Coordinates of C-alpha atoms in Angstrom, one line a residue:
Chain A
M171 CA 40.6 67.0 -7.9
S172 CA 43.7 65.7 -9.5
W173 CA 46.3 63.6 -7.8
Q174 CA 50.1 63.9 -8.3
I175 CA 51.4 60.5 -9.3
T176 CA 55.0 59.4 -10.0
Y177 CA 55.2 56.8 -12.8
K178 CA 58.5 54.9 -12.9
I179 CA 58.4 53.2 -16.3
K180 CA 60.8 50.5 -17.4
R181 CA 62.1 51.3 -20.9
Y182 CA 63.8 49.1 -23.3
H183 CA 65.0 49.7 -26.8
P184 CA 66.8 47.1 -29.0
D185 CA 69.8 49.4 -29.5
Q186 CA 69.9 51.1 -26.1
G187 CA 69.2 48.4 -23.5
S188 CA 67.0 49.0 -20.4
R189 CA 66.5 51.9 -18.1
V190 CA 63.8 53.3 -15.8
D191 CA 62.3 56.7 -16.7
T192 CA 60.4 58.8 -14.1
F193 CA 57.4 61.0 -15.0
Q194 CA 55.3 63.2 -12.8
V195 CA 51.6 63.0 -13.8
E196 CA 48.6 65.1 -12.6
I197 CA 45.5 62.9 -13.0
E198 CA 42.1 62.4 -11.5
P199 CA 41.9 59.4 -9.1
E200 CA 38.9 58.0 -11.0
R201 CA 40.9 57.6 -14.2
T202 CA 43.0 54.4 -14.9
V203 CA 46.6 53.5 -14.7
L204 CA 46.4 53.1 -18.5
D205 CA 45.1 56.7 -18.9
G206 CA 48.1 57.9 -17.0
I207 CA 50.4 56.1 -19.4
E208 CA 48.6 57.5 -22.4
L209 CA 48.8 61.0 -20.9
I210 CA 52.6 60.6 -20.6
W211 CA 52.7 59.6 -24.2
A212 CA 50.4 62.5 -25.3
K213 CA 52.0 65.3 -23.2
Q214 CA 55.5 64.3 -22.2
D215 CA 57.2 61.5 -24.2
R216 CA 56.1 60.5 -27.7
T217 CA 58.8 57.8 -27.9
L218 CA 57.0 55.6 -25.2
V219 CA 55.4 52.5 -26.8
F220 CA 52.7 50.4 -25.1
R221 CA 49.8 48.2 -26.2
H222 CA 46.1 49.1 -25.7
A223 CA 42.9 49.1 -27.5
C224 CA 39.5 48.6 -25.8
H225 CA 40.1 50.2 -22.4
H226 CA 37.5 47.9 -20.7
A227 CA 39.2 44.5 -20.3
S228 CA 37.9 42.9 -23.5
C229 CA 40.7 43.0 -26.0
G230 CA 43.4 41.7 -23.6
S231 CA 46.2 43.8 -25.1
C232 CA 47.3 46.2 -22.3
G233 CA 48.6 43.7 -19.6
L234 CA 51.5 45.0 -17.5
V235 CA 53.2 44.5 -14.2
V236 CA 52.3 47.4 -11.9
N237 CA 54.0 47.6 -8.5
G238 CA 55.0 44.0 -8.9
V239 CA 51.6 42.6 -9.8
E240 CA 50.1 41.6 -13.1
V241 CA 47.1 43.9 -14.0
L242 CA 45.1 45.1 -16.9
P243 CA 45.9 48.8 -16.4
C244 CA 42.7 49.7 -18.3
I245 CA 40.5 48.7 -15.4
K246 CA 42.9 49.5 -12.6
L247 CA 41.8 52.9 -11.3
I248 CA 44.5 55.2 -10.0
Q249 CA 42.7 55.4 -6.6
D250 CA 42.8 51.6 -6.3
A251 CA 46.5 51.4 -7.4
T252 CA 48.1 54.0 -5.2
T253 CA 47.4 57.2 -3.1
D254 CA 47.8 60.9 -3.8
G255 CA 51.6 61.5 -4.1
G256 CA 52.2 57.8 -4.7
T257 CA 54.4 55.9 -7.1
L258 CA 53.5 53.4 -9.8
E259 CA 56.3 51.2 -11.0
V260 CA 55.4 50.0 -14.5
E261 CA 57.0 47.1 -16.3
P262 CA 56.1 44.9 -19.3
L263 CA 54.7 41.4 -18.7
R264 CA 57.2 38.8 -17.4
N265 CA 58.0 35.6 -19.4
F266 CA 57.4 37.2 -22.8
P267 CA 60.0 38.5 -25.2
V268 CA 60.1 42.3 -24.9
V269 CA 59.9 44.1 -28.2
A270 CA 60.4 47.7 -26.9
D271 CA 59.4 49.5 -23.7
L272 CA 56.1 48.0 -22.5
V273 CA 55.4 46.0 -25.7
V274 CA 55.9 42.2 -25.6
D275 CA 55.7 39.7 -28.4
M276 CA 52.5 37.7 -28.1
A277 CA 53.1 35.5 -31.2
P278 CA 54.5 32.4 -29.2
F279 CA 51.5 32.7 -26.9
F280 CA 48.9 32.8 -29.7
E281 CA 50.6 29.9 -31.4
R282 CA 49.8 27.8 -28.4
M283 CA 46.3 29.1 -28.1
Q284 CA 45.7 28.3 -31.8
L285 CA 47.2 24.8 -31.3
I286 CA 44.7 24.0 -28.5
G287 CA 41.9 25.6 -30.6
M288 CA 39.6 26.9 -27.9
P289 CA 36.5 28.4 -29.5
I290 CA 36.5 32.2 -29.3
V291 CA 32.8 32.6 -29.3
G292 CA 30.2 30.0 -28.1
P293 CA 26.5 29.7 -27.5
T294 CA 25.4 31.3 -24.3
G295 CA 24.0 29.2 -21.5
P296 CA 20.2 28.9 -21.7
L297 CA 18.7 32.3 -20.9
P298 CA 15.0 33.0 -20.6
G299 CA 13.3 33.4 -23.9
Q300 CA 16.2 32.5 -26.0
E301 CA 16.1 30.7 -29.3
P302 CA 18.7 28.0 -29.0
D303 CA 21.2 29.1 -31.7
E304 CA 20.3 32.7 -31.8
Y305 CA 22.5 34.0 -29.1
T306 CA 26.3 33.8 -28.7
A307 CA 28.8 35.0 -26.2
F308 CA 32.6 35.4 -26.1
E309 CA 34.6 32.9 -24.1
N310 CA 35.7 34.5 -20.8
C311 CA 39.5 34.1 -21.6
I312 CA 40.6 37.4 -23.2
E313 CA 44.0 35.9 -24.0
C314 CA 45.8 38.7 -22.2
G315 CA 48.8 36.6 -21.0
L316 CA 48.7 37.8 -17.3
C317 CA 48.5 34.2 -16.1
L318 CA 51.7 33.3 -18.0
S319 CA 53.5 36.4 -16.6
A320 CA 52.6 35.5 -13.0
C321 CA 53.3 31.7 -13.3
P322 CA 56.5 30.6 -11.5
V323 CA 56.7 27.5 -13.7
V324 CA 56.6 29.4 -17.0
A325 CA 59.5 31.5 -15.5
T326 CA 61.7 28.4 -15.2
D327 CA 60.5 26.1 -18.0
S328 CA 60.2 27.9 -21.4
K329 CA 58.6 24.7 -22.9
Y330 CA 55.8 24.7 -20.3
L331 CA 52.5 25.0 -22.2
G332 CA 51.2 27.5 -19.6
P333 CA 48.0 28.1 -17.7
A334 CA 46.0 29.8 -20.5
A335 CA 46.5 27.0 -23.0
L336 CA 45.9 24.3 -20.4
A337 CA 42.7 26.0 -19.2
A338 CA 41.7 26.2 -22.9
A339 CA 42.2 22.5 -23.3
E340 CA 39.8 21.8 -20.4
R341 CA 37.4 24.2 -22.0
V342 CA 37.6 22.4 -25.4
I343 CA 36.7 19.1 -23.7
E344 CA 33.8 20.8 -21.9
V345 CA 32.3 22.5 -24.9
S346 CA 32.8 19.6 -27.3
E347 CA 31.7 17.1 -24.7
G348 CA 34.4 14.9 -26.1
R349 CA 38.0 14.3 -26.3
L350 CA 41.0 16.2 -27.4
S351 CA 42.6 15.6 -30.8
D352 CA 45.7 13.4 -30.7
E353 CA 47.9 16.5 -31.4
V354 CA 46.4 18.5 -28.6
L355 CA 46.5 15.5 -26.2
A356 CA 50.2 15.1 -27.0
A357 CA 50.9 18.7 -26.1
V358 CA 48.8 18.6 -22.9
D359 CA 49.6 15.2 -21.5
N360 CA 53.4 15.4 -21.0
E361 CA 56.1 16.7 -18.7
H362 CA 55.9 20.2 -20.1
G363 CA 52.1 20.2 -20.0
L364 CA 49.5 19.3 -17.5
W365 CA 51.8 17.6 -15.0
R366 CA 54.4 20.4 -14.9
C367 CA 52.0 22.8 -13.0
H368 CA 52.9 22.9 -9.3
A369 CA 49.7 24.4 -8.1
A370 CA 51.0 27.9 -7.1
F371 CA 47.6 29.3 -8.2
E372 CA 49.2 32.6 -9.1
C373 CA 47.4 32.4 -12.5
S374 CA 44.0 32.4 -11.0
E375 CA 45.0 35.2 -8.6
V376 CA 45.8 37.6 -11.5
C377 CA 43.2 36.5 -14.1
P378 CA 41.0 39.6 -14.8
S379 CA 38.3 37.5 -16.4
N380 CA 37.4 34.8 -13.8
V381 CA 38.7 31.9 -16.0
D382 CA 40.4 30.3 -12.9
P383 CA 43.1 28.6 -15.0
A384 CA 44.5 26.7 -11.9
G385 CA 41.1 25.3 -11.1
R386 CA 40.8 24.2 -14.7
I387 CA 44.2 22.6 -14.7
M388 CA 43.3 20.6 -11.6
A389 CA 40.0 19.5 -13.3
L390 CA 41.9 18.4 -16.4
R391 CA 44.3 16.4 -14.2
R392 CA 41.4 14.6 -12.5
R393 CA 39.9 13.9 -15.9
M394 CA 43.2 12.5 -17.3
T395 CA 43.9 10.5 -14.2
F396 CA 40.5 8.9 -14.4
E397 CA 41.0 8.2 -18.1
R398 CA 44.3 6.4 -17.3
L399 CA 42.8 4.4 -14.5
R400 CA 39.9 3.4 -16.8
R401 CA 42.3 2.3 -19.5
L402 CA 44.3 0.3 -16.9
V403 CA 41.3 -1.4 -15.4
G404 CA 40.0 -2.0 -19.0
A405 CA 43.3 -3.6 -20.0
K406 CA 43.2 -6.0 -17.0
G407 CA 39.6 -6.8 -17.4
Chain B
M174 CA 39.0 32.9 -57.3
S175 CA 42.3 34.1 -58.7
T176 CA 43.8 37.4 -57.5
P177 CA 43.3 40.2 -60.1
S178 CA 46.6 40.9 -61.8
H179 CA 48.1 44.4 -61.9
N180 CA 51.2 45.8 -60.1
Y181 CA 49.7 48.7 -58.2
S182 CA 50.7 49.3 -54.6
A183 CA 48.9 51.1 -51.8
I184 CA 49.6 52.5 -48.3
V185 CA 46.9 52.6 -45.8
I186 CA 47.4 55.1 -42.9
G187 CA 45.6 53.9 -39.7
A188 CA 44.7 50.4 -38.5
G189 CA 41.4 51.0 -36.9
S190 CA 38.3 49.3 -38.3
T191 CA 38.3 51.5 -41.5
G192 CA 42.0 51.1 -42.4
S193 CA 41.9 47.4 -41.6
A194 CA 38.9 46.8 -43.8
V195 CA 40.4 48.9 -46.6
A196 CA 43.6 46.9 -46.4
H197 CA 41.6 43.7 -46.7
D198 CA 39.6 44.9 -49.7
L199 CA 42.7 46.2 -51.4
T200 CA 44.5 42.9 -51.2
L201 CA 41.5 41.0 -52.6
R202 CA 41.5 43.4 -55.5
G203 CA 45.2 42.7 -56.2
F204 CA 47.0 45.6 -54.6
A205 CA 50.3 45.2 -52.8
V206 CA 49.4 46.8 -49.4
T207 CA 51.3 48.3 -46.5
V208 CA 49.4 49.4 -43.4
V209 CA 51.1 51.9 -41.1
E210 CA 49.6 52.6 -37.7
R211 CA 51.3 54.9 -35.2
G212 CA 50.2 52.8 -32.1
E213 CA 48.8 49.3 -31.5
I214 CA 46.1 48.0 -33.8
A215 CA 42.8 49.6 -32.8
S216 CA 44.4 51.9 -30.3
G217 CA 42.4 54.9 -31.5
T218 CA 38.7 55.4 -32.0
T219 CA 37.9 51.8 -32.9
G220 CA 39.3 50.2 -29.8
R221 CA 37.5 52.5 -27.4
N222 CA 34.1 52.4 -29.0
H223 CA 30.9 51.1 -27.5
C224 CA 31.3 47.7 -29.2
L225 CA 27.7 48.0 -30.6
L226 CA 27.0 46.1 -33.8
H227 CA 24.3 48.4 -34.9
S228 CA 20.9 47.1 -36.1
G229 CA 20.3 50.6 -37.4
G230 CA 17.5 51.2 -34.9
R231 CA 19.3 54.1 -33.3
Y232 CA 19.2 56.0 -36.6
C233 CA 16.0 54.8 -38.3
V234 CA 13.9 57.9 -37.5
K235 CA 16.3 60.8 -38.1
D236 CA 19.2 59.4 -40.2
Q237 CA 17.8 56.7 -42.4
E238 CA 20.8 56.6 -44.7
S239 CA 23.0 55.5 -41.8
A240 CA 20.3 53.1 -40.5
I241 CA 20.1 51.3 -43.9
E242 CA 23.9 51.1 -44.0
C243 CA 24.0 49.6 -40.5
I244 CA 21.4 46.8 -41.0
E245 CA 22.9 45.8 -44.3
E246 CA 26.4 45.6 -42.8
N247 CA 25.2 44.0 -39.6
M248 CA 23.9 41.0 -41.7
I249 CA 27.1 40.8 -43.8
L250 CA 29.4 40.8 -40.7
R251 CA 27.4 38.0 -39.2
K252 CA 28.4 35.9 -42.1
I253 CA 32.1 36.9 -42.6
M254 CA 33.3 37.6 -39.0
P255 CA 32.3 34.7 -36.7
D256 CA 35.2 35.2 -34.3
A257 CA 34.6 38.8 -33.3
L258 CA 30.8 39.1 -32.6
E259 CA 28.5 38.4 -29.7
L260 CA 25.1 38.0 -31.3
N261 CA 22.8 38.8 -28.4
G262 CA 20.1 41.1 -29.9
G263 CA 18.8 44.3 -28.5
L264 CA 15.7 45.9 -27.0
F265 CA 14.5 49.5 -27.4
V266 CA 12.6 50.1 -24.2
A267 CA 9.9 52.6 -23.4
I268 CA 9.8 53.9 -19.8
T269 CA 7.9 57.1 -20.1
D270 CA 4.9 58.5 -22.0
S271 CA 7.3 60.4 -24.2
D272 CA 9.0 57.1 -25.1
M273 CA 5.6 55.7 -26.0
D274 CA 4.9 58.7 -28.3
Y275 CA 8.1 57.9 -30.1
K276 CA 7.3 54.2 -30.6
P277 CA 5.1 54.5 -33.7
L278 CA 7.8 56.7 -35.4
F279 CA 10.4 54.0 -34.5
L280 CA 8.3 51.2 -35.9
E281 CA 7.8 53.2 -39.1
G282 CA 11.5 53.8 -39.3
C283 CA 12.3 50.1 -38.9
E284 CA 9.9 49.3 -41.7
A285 CA 11.3 52.0 -44.0
C286 CA 14.9 50.8 -43.4
N287 CA 14.1 47.0 -43.5
I288 CA 15.3 46.4 -39.9
P289 CA 13.8 43.2 -38.6
H290 CA 11.9 44.0 -35.4
K291 CA 9.4 42.5 -33.0
E292 CA 7.1 44.3 -30.5
L293 CA 7.2 43.0 -27.0
T294 CA 4.8 43.7 -24.1
A295 CA 6.2 45.0 -20.8
D296 CA 5.9 41.5 -19.3
E297 CA 7.7 39.9 -22.2
A298 CA 10.5 42.4 -22.0
L299 CA 10.9 41.9 -18.2
K300 CA 10.9 38.2 -18.7
L301 CA 13.8 38.5 -21.1
E302 CA 15.7 41.1 -19.1
P303 CA 14.7 40.9 -15.4
N304 CA 16.9 43.9 -14.5
L305 CA 14.8 46.3 -16.6
N306 CA 13.0 49.1 -14.9
P307 CA 9.7 47.6 -13.7
E308 CA 8.0 50.7 -15.0
V309 CA 8.8 49.6 -18.6
K310 CA 5.8 50.2 -20.8
A311 CA 6.8 48.3 -24.0
A312 CA 9.8 47.2 -25.9
V313 CA 10.9 46.5 -29.5
W314 CA 13.4 43.7 -30.3
V315 CA 16.0 44.4 -33.0
P316 CA 19.1 42.4 -34.2
D317 CA 21.7 44.5 -32.4
G318 CA 24.9 42.7 -31.5
V319 CA 28.2 43.3 -29.9
F320 CA 31.7 43.1 -31.3
E321 CA 35.2 42.9 -29.8
P322 CA 36.8 46.0 -31.6
M323 CA 40.4 44.9 -31.6
R324 CA 39.6 41.4 -32.8
L325 CA 37.4 42.8 -35.5
C326 CA 40.4 44.8 -36.9
L327 CA 42.8 41.8 -36.4
S328 CA 40.4 39.6 -38.4
F329 CA 40.5 42.0 -41.4
L330 CA 44.3 42.4 -41.0
A331 CA 45.0 38.7 -40.6
T332 CA 43.2 38.0 -43.8
A333 CA 45.0 40.9 -45.5
K334 CA 48.3 39.5 -44.3
S335 CA 47.4 36.1 -45.7
H336 CA 47.1 37.9 -49.1
G337 CA 50.4 39.5 -48.8
A338 CA 49.7 42.8 -46.9
V339 CA 52.5 44.1 -44.6
V340 CA 51.1 45.5 -41.4
R341 CA 53.3 47.9 -39.4
P342 CA 52.0 48.9 -36.0
F343 CA 54.0 51.5 -34.0
T344 CA 54.9 53.2 -37.3
E345 CA 53.9 56.9 -37.3
V346 CA 53.5 59.0 -40.5
K347 CA 55.6 62.1 -40.2
G348 CA 55.0 63.4 -43.7
L349 CA 53.7 62.7 -47.2
L350 CA 56.1 62.3 -50.1
M351 CA 55.0 64.6 -52.9
E352 CA 56.2 64.8 -56.5
G353 CA 54.6 67.6 -58.4
G354 CA 50.9 67.5 -57.5
R355 CA 51.1 63.8 -56.6
V356 CA 51.4 61.9 -53.3
T357 CA 53.9 59.1 -53.9
G358 CA 54.3 57.6 -50.4
V359 CA 54.9 58.4 -46.8
H360 CA 57.8 59.3 -44.5
V361 CA 57.4 57.3 -41.4
W362 CA 59.0 56.9 -37.9
D363 CA 59.3 53.3 -36.8
R364 CA 58.7 53.7 -33.0
I365 CA 60.1 50.3 -32.2
E366 CA 63.4 50.6 -34.1
N367 CA 63.4 54.4 -33.6
K368 CA 64.3 54.9 -37.3
E369 CA 62.8 57.2 -40.0
F370 CA 62.4 56.1 -43.6
D371 CA 60.3 56.4 -46.7
I372 CA 57.7 54.0 -48.1
H373 CA 56.6 54.5 -51.7
A374 CA 53.3 53.5 -53.3
D375 CA 51.0 54.3 -56.2
V376 CA 48.2 55.5 -53.9
V377 CA 48.0 56.6 -50.2
I378 CA 44.7 56.1 -48.3
N379 CA 44.2 58.2 -45.3
A380 CA 42.1 56.3 -42.8
A381 CA 43.3 58.0 -39.7
G382 CA 39.9 58.7 -38.1
P383 CA 39.9 61.9 -36.0
W384 CA 43.5 62.4 -37.0
A385 CA 42.7 62.4 -40.8
E386 CA 42.6 66.1 -40.8
A387 CA 46.2 66.3 -39.6
I388 CA 47.3 63.8 -42.2
A389 CA 45.5 65.6 -45.0
E390 CA 47.1 68.9 -44.0
M391 CA 50.5 67.3 -44.8
A392 CA 49.3 67.5 -48.5
G393 CA 47.9 71.0 -48.0
I394 CA 44.3 69.7 -48.0
D395 CA 41.5 70.6 -45.6
V396 CA 39.3 67.6 -44.6
P397 CA 36.3 68.5 -42.6
V398 CA 36.6 66.0 -39.8
V399 CA 35.2 67.0 -36.4
P400 CA 36.6 65.0 -33.5
T401 CA 33.5 64.3 -31.4
P402 CA 34.1 62.3 -28.2
G403 CA 31.6 60.4 -26.1
V404 CA 31.9 59.1 -22.6
M405 CA 31.4 55.4 -21.8
V406 CA 31.2 53.8 -18.4
S407 CA 32.0 50.1 -18.0
M408 CA 30.2 48.8 -14.9
T409 CA 31.2 45.9 -12.7
G410 CA 29.2 42.8 -13.8
R411 CA 27.0 42.1 -16.7
H412 CA 23.4 43.2 -15.9
N413 CA 21.7 42.7 -19.3
Q414 CA 22.0 40.0 -21.8
R415 CA 20.8 42.1 -24.8
V416 CA 21.7 45.6 -25.8
I417 CA 19.3 47.9 -24.0
N418 CA 18.4 51.1 -25.9
R419 CA 16.1 53.9 -24.8
L420 CA 13.1 54.0 -27.2
N421 CA 13.3 57.7 -28.0
K422 CA 15.3 60.1 -30.1
S423 CA 19.1 60.0 -29.6
S424 CA 20.3 61.4 -26.3
D425 CA 23.1 61.1 -23.7
G426 CA 23.2 57.8 -21.8
D427 CA 20.5 56.2 -23.9
I428 CA 22.2 52.7 -24.3
V429 CA 23.7 50.0 -22.2
V430 CA 25.8 47.5 -24.1
P431 CA 26.5 44.1 -22.5
Q432 CA 29.8 42.5 -23.4
R433 CA 31.7 39.7 -21.7
E434 CA 31.5 40.4 -18.0
T435 CA 30.4 44.0 -18.1
S436 CA 27.6 46.4 -19.0
I437 CA 28.8 49.6 -20.7
I438 CA 26.7 52.7 -20.4
G439 CA 27.0 55.3 -23.1
T440 CA 27.3 57.8 -24.4
S441 CA 27.6 61.6 -24.7
S442 CA 28.8 63.9 -27.4
W443 CA 30.9 67.1 -27.5
K444 CA 33.7 68.5 -29.7
V445 CA 37.4 68.7 -29.1
E446 CA 40.4 70.1 -31.0
D447 CA 43.1 67.5 -29.9
A448 CA 42.0 63.9 -29.9
D449 CA 45.3 62.5 -28.4
Y450 CA 44.2 62.7 -24.8
I451 CA 40.7 63.8 -23.8
E452 CA 39.7 65.0 -20.4
I453 CA 36.5 63.3 -19.2
P454 CA 33.8 65.8 -18.1
E455 CA 32.6 64.7 -14.7
D456 CA 29.0 65.8 -15.4
H457 CA 28.9 63.5 -18.4
V458 CA 29.9 60.6 -16.2
R459 CA 27.2 61.4 -13.6
L460 CA 24.7 61.7 -16.5
M461 CA 25.6 58.2 -17.7
Y462 CA 24.8 56.7 -14.2
E463 CA 21.5 58.6 -14.0
R464 CA 20.3 57.8 -17.5
G465 CA 21.6 54.3 -17.5
A466 CA 19.7 53.6 -14.2
E467 CA 16.5 54.8 -15.8
M468 CA 16.5 51.7 -17.9
L469 CA 18.4 49.3 -15.6
P470 CA 18.0 50.5 -12.0
V471 CA 20.5 47.9 -10.7
L472 CA 23.3 50.2 -12.3
K473 CA 22.7 52.6 -9.3
S474 CA 24.1 50.0 -6.9
V475 CA 27.2 48.7 -8.7
S476 CA 30.6 50.3 -9.0
P477 CA 32.2 51.4 -12.2
R478 CA 35.1 49.2 -13.5
G479 CA 36.5 51.8 -15.9
I480 CA 35.5 55.1 -17.6
F481 CA 36.7 55.8 -21.1
T482 CA 36.3 58.2 -23.9
V483 CA 37.5 58.6 -27.5
A484 CA 36.7 60.9 -30.4
R485 CA 34.5 59.9 -33.3
P486 CA 35.7 61.2 -36.7
L487 CA 32.4 62.8 -37.8
I488 CA 32.2 64.7 -41.0
G489 CA 31.0 68.2 -40.9
S490 CA 32.0 71.8 -40.8
R491 CA 33.7 73.0 -37.7
G492 CA 31.6 75.4 -35.7
E493 CA 28.3 74.4 -37.4
A494 CA 26.1 71.6 -36.3
E495 CA 26.4 70.1 -32.7
G496 CA 27.8 66.6 -32.4
R497 CA 24.4 64.9 -32.2
E498 CA 23.3 66.6 -35.4
L499 CA 26.2 65.4 -37.6
S500 CA 25.3 62.4 -39.8
R501 CA 26.9 59.1 -38.8
T502 CA 27.3 58.1 -42.5
F503 CA 30.7 58.2 -44.1
K504 CA 32.4 60.0 -47.0
C505 CA 35.3 59.2 -49.3
F506 CA 37.3 62.1 -50.6
D507 CA 39.4 61.7 -53.8
H508 CA 41.8 64.6 -53.4
A509 CA 42.3 64.7 -57.2
D510 CA 39.2 67.0 -56.9
E511 CA 41.5 69.5 -55.0
G512 CA 44.4 68.9 -57.5
V513 CA 46.3 66.3 -55.5
E514 CA 46.7 62.9 -57.2
G515 CA 47.4 59.6 -55.5
F516 CA 45.7 60.5 -52.3
V517 CA 42.3 59.4 -50.9
T518 CA 40.7 60.1 -47.4
I519 CA 37.9 58.0 -45.9
S520 CA 36.2 59.3 -42.8
G521 CA 33.0 59.4 -40.8
G522 CA 31.0 56.2 -40.5
K523 CA 31.0 53.6 -37.8
T524 CA 32.8 50.3 -37.0
T525 CA 29.6 48.5 -38.0
T526 CA 29.9 49.9 -41.5
S527 CA 33.7 49.6 -41.9
R528 CA 33.4 46.9 -44.6
A529 CA 31.1 49.2 -46.7
M530 CA 33.4 52.1 -46.2
A531 CA 36.2 50.0 -47.5
E532 CA 34.2 48.9 -50.5
T533 CA 33.4 52.5 -51.4
T534 CA 37.0 53.6 -50.9
V535 CA 38.6 50.8 -53.0
D536 CA 36.0 51.5 -55.7
V537 CA 37.3 55.1 -55.8
V538 CA 40.9 53.8 -55.8
C539 CA 40.3 51.3 -58.7
K540 CA 38.6 54.0 -60.7
K541 CA 41.7 56.2 -60.4
F542 CA 43.7 53.4 -62.1
G543 CA 41.1 52.5 -64.6
L544 CA 40.6 49.1 -63.0
E545 CA 37.3 47.4 -63.1
I546 CA 37.6 44.8 -60.3
P547 CA 34.5 43.9 -58.4
C548 CA 34.5 44.0 -54.6
T549 CA 34.3 40.5 -53.0
T550 CA 34.4 41.3 -49.3
R551 CA 30.7 40.6 -48.8
D552 CA 31.3 36.9 -49.2
T553 CA 34.9 36.4 -48.0
V554 CA 34.9 34.8 -44.6
L555 CA 37.7 36.3 -42.5
L556 CA 40.4 34.4 -40.7
S557 CA 40.5 34.2 -36.9
Y558 CA 42.1 37.2 -35.2
R559 CA 44.6 34.7 -33.7
A560 CA 46.0 34.3 -37.2
F561 CA 47.2 37.9 -37.1
Y562 CA 49.8 36.8 -34.6
T563 CA 50.7 33.4 -36.1
L564 CA 50.9 34.2 -39.8

């Protein structure tokens, strides 16, 4: 049985500015918020632009703010997002430049991720019967940007490196069992890096992939603090 | 290696795996390339596929041409695409007597198609995959893998961009420009700027997947593409480390692909007319749970994370063979055969074989211009997908 859902979608066009468009959608509760958006595009408004590809939380392209909360609409079922007759307010991610409608510019984000250089694929943990270098797995972070959208510090400090990149730096140290390059260290260990986070934990709340960026930022702080103390003690000794 | 020198230009319609690989190959062979895609990269068939890097095992009994293509390309992609693959192997598992009857045919097929394989006892299989049905009778290991479909496309496109290609997502083809019997470009609608304009080129390549028929119609040509969707169910949690396939002939719900934090059950097969939005048949979804749980009983007790479907662009005649019967190989159409120059369609195939599809297509294109430039994509390691955004 289909539900009647009202989608209120924030629209933006470079020449026309912003507005909110309302669409009535008939959709099964087991389908996703993203399916509803695609249905609007297919049957009601071909001018609507939005990002999507894998529809199962792997590609990280479809992130949106739905009813005020960052989600991947591809894994948000209608029945978990609202009720029959309910409304879904859909906006693009916060803290990213909006290109049009629900499409944001990810380039600045990927520049930071590339600078940190977190591997994209790594060896899996030891699993029964595995040859050591035969099996690989993707890193958990799908680089969707939800954590940056939810972060109150990113909202006020455009130079802040942001939760995804800081979590990536911690991951680089973990997988390489070593240190960060001087360039990455300089980006991480400054007032717009590691020490800018004020531990709101919003990033970990919205992360769809269990990366726990806030936990990793705290771990990185402990690591850096220990490193500073060690240097200090070493200098005195 | 220096870029071959000529001044030909090409437009590729569609930025799924096929169009992306074609764009990459064209740039390596010296073409000035523009890619137009009506939505986001990989937002059609490629994005929503099952993410299976085929070993060829699925086809080695009934469709050996496809199986051989798959294993060859599987081995090539491992070398050129390190950022887009999870190399986790796969098992074909026998649960019933009928599965055991199929096993010798499967092993013969692997031999015939040069698919590396290893027979495992039930105990060995259960040790590797503890969630397998304890009734498992035997298993065969093959080099299946998993890819991230959007990143796969972005890797091809990032590399193409580094060789000068212009990639335009959210740019929809509204018509083909024709002069005499020749396609000379495309009329497009830029959906971001909301403007329409023309782009000219010496050749236009139609890689629009299940929408290839609609594109070809713009030149008055009929391309026999049958949009054939399948249902996939992404479950909460990852319950298998390797791809788990049913050791029997192809059927609905015969595979569970693990990727990241999920196990994806697939798939089914039926035909549709319009591939833009596909209703998901409820009975197909139920069948996925039932059949998936025959191999991994744990799937009965976990909830779905998302259900998705998309149309495969299979080649065939409408109204003839059922979806399962259509070959999974690909076909490149030079429409000069129908009297239209400057226009080529590539369809069918699989994401696993996208590089080979591109090689065949660009061979056809080069021949049209009398160019003899060898394909080098087998040995060209691709850039990271992140480079697509930062270049």
